[in-house]
CSV table of C-alpha atoms in Angstrom, one decimal:
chain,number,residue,atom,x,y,z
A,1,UNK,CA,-7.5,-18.2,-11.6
A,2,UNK,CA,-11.3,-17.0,-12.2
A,3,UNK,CA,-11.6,-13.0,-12.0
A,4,UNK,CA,-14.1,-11.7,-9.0
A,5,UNK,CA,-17.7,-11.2,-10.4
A,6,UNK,CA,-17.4,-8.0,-8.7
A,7,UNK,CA,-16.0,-5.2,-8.3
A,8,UNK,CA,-16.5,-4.7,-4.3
A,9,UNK,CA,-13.4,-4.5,-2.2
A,10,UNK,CA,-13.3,-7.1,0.9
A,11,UNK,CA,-14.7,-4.4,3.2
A,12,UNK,CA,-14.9,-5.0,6.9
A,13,UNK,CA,-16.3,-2.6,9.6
A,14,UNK,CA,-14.6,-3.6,12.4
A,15,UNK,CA,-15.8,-3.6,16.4
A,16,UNK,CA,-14.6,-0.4,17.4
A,17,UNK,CA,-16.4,1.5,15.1
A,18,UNK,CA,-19.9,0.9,17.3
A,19,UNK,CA,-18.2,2.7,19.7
A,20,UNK,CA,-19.9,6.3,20.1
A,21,UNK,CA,-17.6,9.3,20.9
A,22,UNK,CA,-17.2,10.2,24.4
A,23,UNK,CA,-18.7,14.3,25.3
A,24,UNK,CA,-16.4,17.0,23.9
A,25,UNK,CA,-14.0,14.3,22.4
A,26,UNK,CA,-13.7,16.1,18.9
A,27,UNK,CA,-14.4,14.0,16.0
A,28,UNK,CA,-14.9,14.7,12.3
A,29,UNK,CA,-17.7,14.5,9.6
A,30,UNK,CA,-16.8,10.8,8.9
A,31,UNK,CA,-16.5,9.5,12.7
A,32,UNK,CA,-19.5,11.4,14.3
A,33,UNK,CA,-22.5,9.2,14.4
A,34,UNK,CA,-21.3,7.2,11.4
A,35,UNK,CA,-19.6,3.7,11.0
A,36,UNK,CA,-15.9,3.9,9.4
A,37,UNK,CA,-14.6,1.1,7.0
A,38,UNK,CA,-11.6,-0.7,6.0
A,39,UNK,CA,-11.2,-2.4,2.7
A,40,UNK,CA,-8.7,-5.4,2.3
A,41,UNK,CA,-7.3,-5.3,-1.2
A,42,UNK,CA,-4.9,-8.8,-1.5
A,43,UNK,CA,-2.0,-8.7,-2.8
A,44,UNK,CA,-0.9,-12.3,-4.4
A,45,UNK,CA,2.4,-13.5,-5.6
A,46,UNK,CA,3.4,-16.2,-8.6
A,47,UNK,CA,1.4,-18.9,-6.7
A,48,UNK,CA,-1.9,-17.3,-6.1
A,49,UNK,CA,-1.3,-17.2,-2.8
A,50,UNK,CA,-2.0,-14.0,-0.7
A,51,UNK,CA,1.1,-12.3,0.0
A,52,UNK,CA,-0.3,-9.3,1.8
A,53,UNK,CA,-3.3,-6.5,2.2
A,54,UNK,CA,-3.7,-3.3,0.8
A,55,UNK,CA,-5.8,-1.0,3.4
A,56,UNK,CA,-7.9,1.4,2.1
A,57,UNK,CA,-10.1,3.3,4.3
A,58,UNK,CA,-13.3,4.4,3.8
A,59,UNK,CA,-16.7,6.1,5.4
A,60,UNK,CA,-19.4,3.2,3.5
A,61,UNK,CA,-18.6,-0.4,1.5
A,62,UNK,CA,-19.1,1.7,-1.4
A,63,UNK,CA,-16.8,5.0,-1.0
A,64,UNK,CA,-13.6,4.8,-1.2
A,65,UNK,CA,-11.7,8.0,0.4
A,66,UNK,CA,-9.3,8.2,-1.9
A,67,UNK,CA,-5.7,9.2,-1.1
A,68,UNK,CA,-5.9,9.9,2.6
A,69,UNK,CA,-4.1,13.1,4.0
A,70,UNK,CA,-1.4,12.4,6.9
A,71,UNK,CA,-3.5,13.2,9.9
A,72,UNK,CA,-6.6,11.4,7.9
A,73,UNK,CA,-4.5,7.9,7.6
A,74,UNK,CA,-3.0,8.5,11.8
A,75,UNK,CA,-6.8,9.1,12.7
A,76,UNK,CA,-8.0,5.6,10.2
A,77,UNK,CA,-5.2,3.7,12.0
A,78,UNK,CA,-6.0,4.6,15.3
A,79,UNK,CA,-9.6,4.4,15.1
A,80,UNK,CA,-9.7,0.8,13.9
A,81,UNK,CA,-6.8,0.3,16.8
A,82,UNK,CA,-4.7,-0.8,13.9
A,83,UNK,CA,-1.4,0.1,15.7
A,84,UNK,CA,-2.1,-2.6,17.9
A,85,UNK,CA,0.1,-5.6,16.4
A,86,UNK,CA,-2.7,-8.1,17.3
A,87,UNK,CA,-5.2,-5.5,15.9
A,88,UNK,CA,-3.4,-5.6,12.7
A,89,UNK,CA,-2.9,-9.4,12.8
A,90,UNK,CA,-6.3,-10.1,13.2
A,91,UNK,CA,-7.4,-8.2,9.7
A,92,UNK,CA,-4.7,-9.5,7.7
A,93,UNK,CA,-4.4,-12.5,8.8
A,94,UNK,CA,-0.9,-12.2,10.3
A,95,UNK,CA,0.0,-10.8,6.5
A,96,UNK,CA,2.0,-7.6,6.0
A,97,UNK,CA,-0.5,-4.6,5.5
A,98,UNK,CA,0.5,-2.3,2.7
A,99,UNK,CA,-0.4,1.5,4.1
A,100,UNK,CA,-0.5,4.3,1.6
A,101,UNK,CA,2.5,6.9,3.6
A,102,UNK,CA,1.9,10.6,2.6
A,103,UNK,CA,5.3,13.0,2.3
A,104,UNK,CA,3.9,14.7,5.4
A,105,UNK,CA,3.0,11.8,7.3
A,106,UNK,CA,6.8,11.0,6.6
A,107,UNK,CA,8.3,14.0,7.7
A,108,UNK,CA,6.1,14.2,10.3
A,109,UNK,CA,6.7,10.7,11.7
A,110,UNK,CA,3.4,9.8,12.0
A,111,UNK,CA,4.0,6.1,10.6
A,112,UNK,CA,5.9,5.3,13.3
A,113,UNK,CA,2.7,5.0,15.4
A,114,UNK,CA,2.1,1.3,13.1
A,115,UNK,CA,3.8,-2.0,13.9
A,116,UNK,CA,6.8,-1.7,11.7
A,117,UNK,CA,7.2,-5.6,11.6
A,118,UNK,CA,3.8,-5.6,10.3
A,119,UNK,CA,3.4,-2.9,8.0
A,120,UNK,CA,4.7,-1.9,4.5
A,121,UNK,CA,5.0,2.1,3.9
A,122,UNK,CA,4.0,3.0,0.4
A,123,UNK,CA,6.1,6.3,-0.2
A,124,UNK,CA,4.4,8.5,-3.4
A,125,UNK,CA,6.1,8.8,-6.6
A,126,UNK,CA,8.0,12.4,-5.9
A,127,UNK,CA,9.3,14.3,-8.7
A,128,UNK,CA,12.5,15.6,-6.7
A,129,UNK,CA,12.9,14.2,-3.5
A,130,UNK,CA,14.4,16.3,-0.8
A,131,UNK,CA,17.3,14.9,1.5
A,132,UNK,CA,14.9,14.7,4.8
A,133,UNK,CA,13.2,12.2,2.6
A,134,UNK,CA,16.0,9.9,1.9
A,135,UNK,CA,17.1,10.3,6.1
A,136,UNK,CA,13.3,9.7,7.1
A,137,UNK,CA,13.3,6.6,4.9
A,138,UNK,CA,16.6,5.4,6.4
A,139,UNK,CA,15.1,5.7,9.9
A,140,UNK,CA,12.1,3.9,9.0
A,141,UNK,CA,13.9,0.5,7.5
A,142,UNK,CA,15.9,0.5,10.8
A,143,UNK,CA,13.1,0.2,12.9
A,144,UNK,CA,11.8,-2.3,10.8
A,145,UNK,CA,9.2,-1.0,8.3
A,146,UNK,CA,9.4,-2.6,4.8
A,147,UNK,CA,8.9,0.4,1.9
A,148,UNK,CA,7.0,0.1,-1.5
A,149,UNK,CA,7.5,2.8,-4.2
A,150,UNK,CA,4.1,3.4,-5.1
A,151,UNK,CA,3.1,4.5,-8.8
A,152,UNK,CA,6.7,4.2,-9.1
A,153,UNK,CA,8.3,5.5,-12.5
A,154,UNK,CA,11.9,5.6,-13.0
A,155,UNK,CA,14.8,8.6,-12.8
A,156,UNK,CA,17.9,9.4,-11.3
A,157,UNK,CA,16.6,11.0,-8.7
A,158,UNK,CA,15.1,8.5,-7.5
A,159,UNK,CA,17.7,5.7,-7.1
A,160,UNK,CA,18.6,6.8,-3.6
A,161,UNK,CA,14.9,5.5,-3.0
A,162,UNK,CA,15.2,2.2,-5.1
A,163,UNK,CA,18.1,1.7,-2.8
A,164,UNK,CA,15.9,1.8,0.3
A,165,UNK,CA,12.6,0.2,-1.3
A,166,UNK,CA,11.6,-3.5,-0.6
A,167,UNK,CA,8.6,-3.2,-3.4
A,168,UNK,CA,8.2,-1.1,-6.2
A,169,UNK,CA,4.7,-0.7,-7.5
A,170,UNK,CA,3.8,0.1,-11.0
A,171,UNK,CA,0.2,0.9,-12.5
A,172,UNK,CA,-0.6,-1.4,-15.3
A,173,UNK,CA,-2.8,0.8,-16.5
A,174,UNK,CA,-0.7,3.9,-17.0
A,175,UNK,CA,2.4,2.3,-18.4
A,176,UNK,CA,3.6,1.3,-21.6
A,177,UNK,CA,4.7,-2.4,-21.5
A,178,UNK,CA,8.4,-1.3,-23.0
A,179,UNK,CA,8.6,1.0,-20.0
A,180,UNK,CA,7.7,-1.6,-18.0
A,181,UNK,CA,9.7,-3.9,-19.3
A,182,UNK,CA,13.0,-2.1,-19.0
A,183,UNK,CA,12.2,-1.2,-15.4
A,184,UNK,CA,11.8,-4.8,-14.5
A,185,UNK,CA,15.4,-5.5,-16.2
A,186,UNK,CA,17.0,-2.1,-14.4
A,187,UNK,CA,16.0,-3.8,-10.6
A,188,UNK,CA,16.4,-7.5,-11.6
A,189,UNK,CA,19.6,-7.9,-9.6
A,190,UNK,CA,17.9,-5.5,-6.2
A,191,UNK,CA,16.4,-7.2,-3.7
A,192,UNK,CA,13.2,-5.8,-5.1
A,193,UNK,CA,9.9,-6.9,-5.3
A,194,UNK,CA,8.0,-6.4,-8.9
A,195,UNK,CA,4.2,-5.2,-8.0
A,196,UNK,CA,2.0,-5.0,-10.7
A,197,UNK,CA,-1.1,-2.8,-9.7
A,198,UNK,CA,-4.7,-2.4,-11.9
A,199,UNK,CA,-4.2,-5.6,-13.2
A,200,UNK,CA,-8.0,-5.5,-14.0
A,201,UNK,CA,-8.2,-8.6,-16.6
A,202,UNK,CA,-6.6,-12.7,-17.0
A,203,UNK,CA,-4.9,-10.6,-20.3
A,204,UNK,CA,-3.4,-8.3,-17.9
A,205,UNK,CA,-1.9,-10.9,-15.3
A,206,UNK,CA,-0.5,-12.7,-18.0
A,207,UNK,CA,1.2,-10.3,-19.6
A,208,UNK,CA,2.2,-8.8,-16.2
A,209,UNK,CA,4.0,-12.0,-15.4
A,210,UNK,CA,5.3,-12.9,-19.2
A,211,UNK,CA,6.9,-9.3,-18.2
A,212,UNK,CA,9.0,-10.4,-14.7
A,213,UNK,CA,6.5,-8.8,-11.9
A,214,UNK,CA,6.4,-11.5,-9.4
A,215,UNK,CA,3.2,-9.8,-7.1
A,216,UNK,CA,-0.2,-8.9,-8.5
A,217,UNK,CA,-2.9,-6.5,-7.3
A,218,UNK,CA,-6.3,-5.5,-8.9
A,219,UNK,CA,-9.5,-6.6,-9.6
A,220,UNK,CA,-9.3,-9.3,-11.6
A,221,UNK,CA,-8.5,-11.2,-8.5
């Protein structure tokens, strides 16, 4: 598998955003009189094959927002009319898109707005979660939604979570390959996908997979 020559995410404004706001509809520095992007980051498995997209939203190809606050990431999925199933389908390909989730957007049920059959929830690595966030997570894999534990690292308080996840996501870059490694044996018996994220080289995404992760994100690909 040959690495990308760059590093440019697969950024695509999409139709709506030539659409100028009506009078006295509010808007923010980022939608007035400016176009909106969405990256596409794929997500492959053992195969090469895309699995899924990351979104990442973003005000030019070359910005990248950064982690989006709750009302930020409703606003991004509305604008692009992303919580529209065949608005969704038609960026990822009929692929699950992987949506970074906030805490507040949680408790705040924002996410709900998405097409759960369509969409994974990445929940943040939280240091002690709170009850509301284990009920909120229940609520969200009975209406369908798939969850990915995202810079995931583990501890006890956390296994209520692990329960609930479908993905766990770990950052290549920021974990020790013995950490890793025991992490991968801990879930080996879950129904659990293994994400490895920043895998940024063909050393990397070998030694991810020698390692057990069975999906791959980053720029190498």
């Amino acid at each position: 598998m040959a690495a990308c020559e760059t590093k440019m995410l697969d950024c695509v404004p999409m139709p709506s955003v030539a659409v100028e706001p009506k009078k006295n509809e509010s808007t923010g520095p980022e939608t007035a009189g400016s176009l909106r992007f969405v990256a596409r980051q794929p997500i492959l498995d053992l195969r090469g094959r895309d699995h899924a997209y990351e979104l990442l939203f973003r005000p030019s190809p070359e910005l990248d927002s950064g982690e989006s606050a709750c009302q930020t990431m409703l606003d991004n999925t509305r604008f692009f009319g992303l919580e529209k199933p065949h608005e969704l389908k038609k960026l990822t390909g009929g692929l699950r898109a992987f949506v970074k989730c906030p805490v507040e957007a949680l408790a705040e049920r924002l996410a709900q707005h998405l097409p759960p059959n369509l969409t994974v929830l990445e929940i943040p690595q939280v240091s002690e979660p709170a009850p509301e966030l284990f009920e909120t997570c229940r609520e969200l894999k009975a209406m369908g939604f798939r969850l990915a534990l995202n810079n995931f690292t583990w501890s006890p308080e956390s296994e209520p979570l692990v329960e609930l996840a479908d993905y766990v996501k770990v950052d290549f870059t920021r974990s020790e390959p013995e950490v890793r490694r025991k992490l991968v044996d801990r879930l080996r018996n879950k129904p659990i996908a293994m994400l490895a994220m920043q895998v940024d080289s063909q050393a990397e995404y070998k030694q991810a997979r020698e390692e057990g992760f069975t999906l791959f994100e980053g720029y190498y690909f």
